[in-house]
CSV table of C-alpha atoms in Angstrom, one decimal:
chain,number,residue,atom,x,y,z
A,16,UNK,CA,82.7,33.8,-14.0
A,17,UNK,CA,81.4,33.2,-10.5
A,18,UNK,CA,83.2,30.0,-9.9
A,19,UNK,CA,83.5,28.5,-6.4
A,20,UNK,CA,85.7,25.6,-5.7
A,21,UNK,CA,85.9,23.2,-2.8
A,22,UNK,CA,88.7,20.9,-1.7
A,23,UNK,CA,88.7,18.0,-1.2
A,24,UNK,CA,85.7,16.7,-3.1
A,25,UNK,CA,85.4,13.7,-0.8
A,26,UNK,CA,87.2,12.6,2.3
A,27,UNK,CA,87.1,9.5,4.5
A,28,UNK,CA,88.5,9.7,8.0
A,29,UNK,CA,88.6,7.8,11.2
A,30,UNK,CA,86.4,8.8,14.1
A,31,UNK,CA,88.2,11.3,16.4
A,32,UNK,CA,90.3,12.9,13.7
A,33,UNK,CA,89.8,16.5,12.3
A,34,UNK,CA,89.1,17.3,8.7
A,35,UNK,CA,89.6,20.6,7.0
A,36,UNK,CA,87.5,21.7,3.9
A,37,UNK,CA,88.5,24.6,1.8
A,38,UNK,CA,86.2,26.9,-0.1
A,39,UNK,CA,87.6,29.3,-2.7
A,40,UNK,CA,86.0,32.0,-4.9
A,41,UNK,CA,88.1,31.7,-8.0
A,42,UNK,CA,87.2,34.8,-10.0
A,43,UNK,CA,85.6,37.2,-7.5
A,44,UNK,CA,86.1,38.5,-4.0
A,45,UNK,CA,83.6,37.2,-1.5
A,46,UNK,CA,83.1,39.2,1.6
A,47,UNK,CA,80.7,36.7,2.9
A,48,UNK,CA,80.7,32.9,2.6
A,49,UNK,CA,78.2,30.4,3.8
A,50,UNK,CA,78.5,26.8,4.9
A,51,UNK,CA,75.7,24.3,4.5
A,52,UNK,CA,75.3,20.7,5.4
A,53,UNK,CA,73.0,18.2,3.5
A,54,UNK,CA,72.1,14.8,4.8
A,55,UNK,CA,70.8,12.2,2.4
A,56,UNK,CA,67.4,12.9,0.9
A,57,UNK,CA,67.2,16.2,2.8
A,58,UNK,CA,67.5,19.8,1.8
A,59,UNK,CA,70.5,22.1,2.5
A,60,UNK,CA,70.7,23.4,6.0
A,61,UNK,CA,72.7,26.5,6.8
A,62,UNK,CA,75.4,25.9,9.4
A,63,UNK,CA,77.2,29.3,9.6
A,64,UNK,CA,77.9,32.6,7.9
A,65,UNK,CA,81.4,33.8,7.7
A,66,UNK,CA,82.6,37.3,7.0
A,67,UNK,CA,86.1,38.1,6.0
A,68,UNK,CA,88.2,39.1,8.9
A,69,UNK,CA,85.6,38.5,11.6
A,70,UNK,CA,84.1,35.6,13.6
A,71,UNK,CA,81.6,33.4,12.0
A,72,UNK,CA,77.9,33.5,12.9
A,73,UNK,CA,76.6,30.0,13.7
A,74,UNK,CA,73.0,28.8,13.3
A,75,UNK,CA,71.2,27.5,16.3
A,76,UNK,CA,72.2,24.0,17.2
A,77,UNK,CA,75.6,24.1,15.4
A,78,UNK,CA,78.5,23.8,17.7
A,79,UNK,CA,81.0,26.5,17.0
A,80,UNK,CA,83.8,24.6,18.8
A,81,UNK,CA,83.2,21.5,16.7
A,82,UNK,CA,82.9,23.3,13.3
A,83,UNK,CA,85.7,25.8,13.2
A,84,UNK,CA,85.3,28.4,10.4
A,85,UNK,CA,88.1,30.7,9.2
A,86,UNK,CA,87.6,33.4,6.6
A,87,UNK,CA,91.1,34.9,6.4
A,88,UNK,CA,90.9,36.4,2.9
A,89,UNK,CA,88.3,37.5,0.4
A,90,UNK,CA,88.7,34.4,-1.6
A,91,UNK,CA,89.1,31.6,1.0
A,92,UNK,CA,87.1,30.2,3.8
A,93,UNK,CA,87.8,27.0,5.6
A,94,UNK,CA,85.6,24.7,7.7
A,95,UNK,CA,87.3,22.3,10.1
A,96,UNK,CA,85.3,19.4,11.6
A,97,UNK,CA,87.1,18.7,14.8
A,98,UNK,CA,87.0,15.3,16.4
A,99,UNK,CA,84.7,14.0,13.7
A,100,UNK,CA,82.2,11.2,14.5
A,101,UNK,CA,80.1,9.0,12.2
A,102,UNK,CA,77.1,11.3,12.7
A,103,UNK,CA,79.1,14.1,11.1
A,104,UNK,CA,79.2,12.2,7.8
A,105,UNK,CA,77.4,14.4,5.4
A,106,UNK,CA,77.7,16.6,2.2
A,107,UNK,CA,79.2,19.9,3.1
A,108,UNK,CA,78.6,22.8,0.6
A,109,UNK,CA,79.9,26.3,0.7
A,110,UNK,CA,78.7,29.4,-1.1
A,111,UNK,CA,80.1,32.8,-1.8
A,112,UNK,CA,78.4,36.1,-1.9
A,113,UNK,CA,80.0,39.0,-3.7
A,114,UNK,CA,78.2,41.8,-1.8
A,115,UNK,CA,75.8,43.4,-4.2
A,116,UNK,CA,77.7,43.5,-7.5
A,117,UNK,CA,77.3,39.8,-7.6
A,118,UNK,CA,73.6,39.3,-7.9
A,119,UNK,CA,73.4,36.1,-5.8
A,120,UNK,CA,75.3,33.4,-4.1
A,121,UNK,CA,77.3,30.9,-6.0
A,122,UNK,CA,77.9,27.4,-4.7
A,123,UNK,CA,80.8,25.1,-4.6
A,124,UNK,CA,80.6,21.5,-5.8
A,125,UNK,CA,80.4,20.1,-2.3
A,126,UNK,CA,82.6,17.9,-0.1
A,127,UNK,CA,81.4,14.4,0.8
A,128,UNK,CA,82.6,13.5,4.3
A,129,UNK,CA,82.5,9.9,5.6
A,130,UNK,CA,83.6,9.3,9.1
A,131,UNK,CA,84.3,5.6,10.0
B,26,UNK,CA,61.4,28.1,7.7
B,27,UNK,CA,61.2,28.4,3.9
B,28,UNK,CA,58.8,31.1,2.7
B,29,UNK,CA,57.8,29.2,-0.4
B,30,UNK,CA,55.7,26.2,-1.3
B,31,UNK,CA,56.5,23.9,-4.2
B,32,UNK,CA,55.1,20.6,-5.4
B,33,UNK,CA,57.4,17.7,-4.3
B,34,UNK,CA,57.8,16.2,-7.7
B,35,UNK,CA,57.0,16.7,-11.4
B,36,UNK,CA,57.6,14.8,-14.6
B,37,UNK,CA,58.3,16.3,-18.0
B,38,UNK,CA,58.9,14.7,-21.4
B,39,UNK,CA,62.2,15.4,-23.1
B,40,UNK,CA,62.0,18.3,-25.5
B,41,UNK,CA,58.8,19.7,-23.9
B,42,UNK,CA,58.6,22.8,-21.7
B,43,UNK,CA,58.8,22.2,-18.0
B,44,UNK,CA,56.7,24.6,-15.9
B,45,UNK,CA,57.6,24.6,-12.2
B,46,UNK,CA,55.3,26.5,-9.9
B,47,UNK,CA,56.1,28.2,-6.6
B,48,UNK,CA,53.8,30.0,-4.1
B,49,UNK,CA,55.2,32.8,-2.0
B,50,UNK,CA,52.2,34.5,-0.6
B,51,UNK,CA,54.0,36.3,2.2
B,52,UNK,CA,56.8,37.8,0.1
B,53,UNK,CA,57.8,41.3,1.2
B,54,UNK,CA,58.2,44.3,-1.1
B,55,UNK,CA,62.0,44.1,-1.1
B,56,UNK,CA,62.3,40.4,-1.6
B,57,UNK,CA,63.3,38.8,-4.8
B,58,UNK,CA,62.4,35.4,-6.1
B,59,UNK,CA,65.4,33.2,-6.8
B,60,UNK,CA,65.6,29.8,-8.4
B,61,UNK,CA,68.4,27.3,-8.0
B,62,UNK,CA,68.6,23.7,-8.9
B,63,UNK,CA,70.7,20.8,-7.5
B,64,UNK,CA,71.7,17.9,-9.7
B,65,UNK,CA,72.4,14.8,-7.6
B,66,UNK,CA,75.5,15.0,-5.5
B,67,UNK,CA,76.4,18.5,-6.7
B,68,UNK,CA,76.2,21.9,-5.3
B,69,UNK,CA,73.2,24.1,-6.1
B,70,UNK,CA,73.3,26.0,-9.4
B,71,UNK,CA,71.9,29.4,-9.8
B,72,UNK,CA,69.3,29.7,-12.5
B,73,UNK,CA,67.5,33.0,-12.4
B,74,UNK,CA,66.0,35.6,-10.2
B,75,UNK,CA,63.4,38.5,-10.4
B,76,UNK,CA,61.6,41.1,-8.5
B,77,UNK,CA,58.3,41.8,-10.3
B,78,UNK,CA,59.0,41.7,-14.0
B,79,UNK,CA,59.3,38.6,-16.0
B,80,UNK,CA,62.9,37.6,-16.6
B,81,UNK,CA,64.6,35.4,-19.2
B,82,UNK,CA,68.1,34.2,-19.6
B,83,UNK,CA,69.9,31.4,-21.4
B,84,UNK,CA,68.7,28.8,-19.0
B,85,UNK,CA,65.1,29.6,-18.2
B,86,UNK,CA,62.3,32.1,-18.0
B,87,UNK,CA,60.7,33.4,-14.8
B,88,UNK,CA,57.1,34.5,-14.7
B,89,UNK,CA,56.0,36.4,-11.6
B,90,UNK,CA,52.3,37.1,-11.1
B,91,UNK,CA,51.3,40.7,-10.7
B,92,UNK,CA,50.5,40.4,-7.0
B,93,UNK,CA,53.9,38.6,-6.6
B,94,UNK,CA,52.4,35.8,-4.6
B,95,UNK,CA,53.4,33.1,-7.0
B,96,UNK,CA,55.8,32.5,-9.8
B,97,UNK,CA,56.6,29.9,-12.5
B,98,UNK,CA,60.0,28.8,-13.7
B,99,UNK,CA,60.0,27.7,-17.3
B,100,UNK,CA,62.5,25.5,-18.9
B,101,UNK,CA,61.5,25.9,-22.6
B,102,UNK,CA,63.0,22.6,-23.9
B,103,UNK,CA,63.8,20.2,-21.1
B,104,UNK,CA,66.6,17.7,-21.6
B,105,UNK,CA,67.5,14.7,-19.6
B,106,UNK,CA,70.3,16.8,-18.0
B,107,UNK,CA,67.7,19.1,-16.5
B,108,UNK,CA,66.6,16.3,-14.1
B,109,UNK,CA,67.3,17.8,-10.7
B,110,UNK,CA,65.7,19.3,-7.6
B,111,UNK,CA,64.6,22.8,-8.2
B,112,UNK,CA,64.4,25.3,-5.3
B,113,UNK,CA,62.4,28.5,-5.3
B,114,UNK,CA,63.7,30.9,-2.6
B,115,UNK,CA,62.7,34.4,-1.6
B,116,UNK,CA,65.1,36.8,0.0
B,117,UNK,CA,66.3,40.4,-0.1
B,118,UNK,CA,68.0,41.0,-3.5
B,119,UNK,CA,71.1,42.7,-4.8
B,120,UNK,CA,72.5,45.9,-3.5
B,121,UNK,CA,72.0,45.4,0.1
B,122,UNK,CA,72.7,42.9,2.9
B,123,UNK,CA,71.5,39.9,1.2
B,124,UNK,CA,71.6,37.3,3.9
B,125,UNK,CA,71.6,33.6,3.6
B,126,UNK,CA,69.4,31.4,1.3
B,127,UNK,CA,66.8,29.3,3.1
B,128,UNK,CA,66.2,26.1,1.2
B,129,UNK,CA,62.9,24.3,1.3
B,130,UNK,CA,62.3,20.8,0.0
B,131,UNK,CA,62.1,21.9,-3.6
B,132,UNK,CA,60.5,20.2,-6.6
B,133,UNK,CA,62.2,17.0,-8.0
B,134,UNK,CA,61.9,17.3,-11.7
B,135,UNK,CA,62.3,14.1,-13.7
B,136,UNK,CA,62.7,14.6,-17.4
B,137,UNK,CA,61.8,11.4,-19.2
B,138,UNK,CA,62.8,10.3,-22.8
């Protein structure tokens, strides 16, 4: 149980294009999902918190118009990197929180984004 | 900022116990201690969590001091596959609004043959 998937696992795109990353909780409903970013040799940094059916809450310094988050159902959240640039190249990881009955957050395997 | 302090790196011989310390001197009464690990190029994996009592599961044991200002994660028989960065995190636990996890730098554990 407590499986979280991400798709795609890795993506290469040209500068200026948009990339969508999906995060799914496969065997539980997640009222809250989190999006993290991790640069090489650094720790995970929280980008935003998304609650099902409402707008995401972004951390300071994260552009909400650039990183669009949609949490339309209890099992799916998407992160869209709009007009991607090489500095957006990173490891993007989501996690899902089952609101209490699930004792903690469970993480997806991550998506490696490379912007050329 | 992370509320925990961990050594940046540790080595352990394969088959021996790995004891990973964590200091959390400012932990609040309603905060739990969580441990995750991240194997290279993967998402973090939940290991264990506890409030004040020692905990054990199939992966590890968690020993929390009586004053709750520090804890130790124990991997009883480390294998090469346990090589990873281990994160100790404190936050409000189950049953309420749990909030996000704040990751510090963690401890890079290297298990050597």
